[in-house]
Amino acid sequence: MKSTTHENCGTLIFMAPEALMKKEYFKSVDIWSLGIIQYMMFTNNHPFWNDDNRDTYIKKMRYP
C-alpha cells in the first residue's frame, strides 16, 4: 500500500515540485531531496537555486 500526503513539510530548496504545488505525492519525493543534496555535495551549488528569492524559485519549480 502506497501512502500519500498533501502536507507541506521540509526545507524549500530541497522540496520536490509535487510538494511545492501541494499535489498528492508519495515517498518518491524523498529521492528528489536526496538527489538535490548529492548534487550539492559534488558541485557545491544547487541545481535550480541561483541567488533567486523565494517567490522566483517557487515560480521556476511550478512552471519549468
PDB file of C-alpha atoms in Angstrom:
ATOM      1  CA  MET A   1       0.000   0.000   0.000  1.00  0.00           C
ATOM      2  CA  LYS A   2       1.413   3.365  -1.005  1.00  0.00           C
ATOM      3  CA  SER A   3       0.765   6.183   1.368  1.00  0.00           C
ATOM      4  CA  THR A   4       0.221   9.659   0.054  1.00  0.00           C
ATOM      5  CA  THR A   5       0.074  13.047   1.638  1.00  0.00           C
ATOM      6  CA  HIS A   6      -0.718  16.644   0.806  1.00  0.00           C
ATOM      7  CA  GLU A   7       1.129  18.167   3.738  1.00  0.00           C
ATOM      8  CA  ASN A   8       3.937  20.607   3.102  1.00  0.00           C
ATOM      9  CA  CYS A   9       6.997  19.928   5.211  1.00  0.00           C
ATOM     10  CA  GLY A  10      10.712  20.271   4.741  1.00  0.00           C
ATOM     11  CA  THR A  11      13.127  22.866   3.501  1.00  0.00           C
ATOM     12  CA  LEU A  12      12.034  24.829   0.449  1.00  0.00           C
ATOM     13  CA  ILE A  13      15.159  24.331  -1.658  1.00  0.00           C
ATOM     14  CA  PHE A  14      15.036  20.545  -1.185  1.00  0.00           C
ATOM     15  CA  MET A  15      11.307  20.048  -1.889  1.00  0.00           C
ATOM     16  CA  ALA A  16      10.127  18.184  -4.951  1.00  0.00           C
ATOM     17  CA  PRO A  17       7.833  20.085  -7.345  1.00  0.00           C
ATOM     18  CA  GLU A  18       4.841  17.937  -6.323  1.00  0.00           C
ATOM     19  CA  ALA A  19       5.234  19.042  -2.717  1.00  0.00           C
ATOM     20  CA  LEU A  20       5.639  22.699  -3.692  1.00  0.00           C
ATOM     21  CA  MET A  21       2.490  22.603  -5.797  1.00  0.00           C
ATOM     22  CA  LYS A  22       0.623  20.923  -2.928  1.00  0.00           C
ATOM     23  CA  LYS A  23      -0.306  17.990  -5.151  1.00  0.00           C
ATOM     24  CA  GLU A  24      -0.634  14.442  -3.925  1.00  0.00           C
ATOM     25  CA  TYR A  25       2.781  12.864  -3.599  1.00  0.00           C
ATOM     26  CA  PHE A  26       4.422   9.673  -2.445  1.00  0.00           C
ATOM     27  CA  LYS A  27       7.658   8.775  -0.700  1.00  0.00           C
ATOM     28  CA  SER A  28       9.453   9.303  -4.010  1.00  0.00           C
ATOM     29  CA  VAL A  29       9.812  12.994  -3.129  1.00  0.00           C
ATOM     30  CA  ASP A  30      12.483  11.860  -0.675  1.00  0.00           C
ATOM     31  CA  ILE A  31      14.531  10.574  -3.615  1.00  0.00           C
ATOM     32  CA  TRP A  32      14.271  14.045  -5.185  1.00  0.00           C
ATOM     33  CA  SER A  33      15.586  15.640  -1.994  1.00  0.00           C
ATOM     34  CA  LEU A  34      18.454  13.163  -1.751  1.00  0.00           C
ATOM     35  CA  GLY A  35      19.354  13.903  -5.365  1.00  0.00           C
ATOM     36  CA  ILE A  36      19.495  17.630  -4.629  1.00  0.00           C
ATOM     37  CA  ILE A  37      21.713  17.005  -1.597  1.00  0.00           C
ATOM     38  CA  GLN A  38      24.019  14.703  -3.571  1.00  0.00           C
ATOM     39  CA  TYR A  39      24.296  17.223  -6.406  1.00  0.00           C
ATOM     40  CA  MET A  40      25.191  19.940  -3.905  1.00  0.00           C
ATOM     41  CA  MET A  41      27.830  17.743  -2.287  1.00  0.00           C
ATOM     42  CA  PHE A  42      29.571  17.173  -5.622  1.00  0.00           C
ATOM     43  CA  THR A  43      29.250  20.649  -7.137  1.00  0.00           C
ATOM     44  CA  ASN A  44      28.832  22.954  -4.145  1.00  0.00           C
ATOM     45  CA  ASN A  45      25.852  24.520  -5.986  1.00  0.00           C
ATOM     46  CA  HIS A  46      22.115  23.963  -6.007  1.00  0.00           C
ATOM     47  CA  PRO A  47      20.858  22.741  -9.422  1.00  0.00           C
ATOM     48  CA  PHE A  48      17.898  25.160  -9.525  1.00  0.00           C
ATOM     49  CA  TRP A  49      18.529  27.929  -6.960  1.00  0.00           C
ATOM     50  CA  ASN A  50      20.654  30.729  -8.417  1.00  0.00           C
ATOM     51  CA  ASP A  51      20.534  33.565  -5.865  1.00  0.00           C
ATOM     52  CA  ASP A  52      16.791  33.787  -6.516  1.00  0.00           C
ATOM     53  CA  ASN A  53      14.323  34.914  -3.951  1.00  0.00           C
ATOM     54  CA  ARG A  54      11.707  32.536  -2.586  1.00  0.00           C
ATOM     55  CA  ASP A  55       8.919  33.579  -4.968  1.00  0.00           C
ATOM     56  CA  THR A  56      11.095  33.322  -8.075  1.00  0.00           C
ATOM     57  CA  TYR A  57      12.265  29.857  -7.058  1.00  0.00           C
ATOM     58  CA  ILE A  58       8.718  28.618  -6.462  1.00  0.00           C
ATOM     59  CA  LYS A  59       7.577  30.030  -9.797  1.00  0.00           C
ATOM     60  CA  LYS A  60      10.510  28.339 -11.537  1.00  0.00           C
ATOM     61  CA  MET A  61       9.621  24.987  -9.969  1.00  0.00           C
ATOM     62  CA  ARG A  62       5.897  25.267 -10.748  1.00  0.00           C
ATOM     63  CA  TYR A  63       6.333  26.367 -14.363  1.00  0.00           C
ATOM     64  CA  PRO A  64       9.638  24.992 -15.665  1.00  0.00           C
TER      65      PRO A  64
END
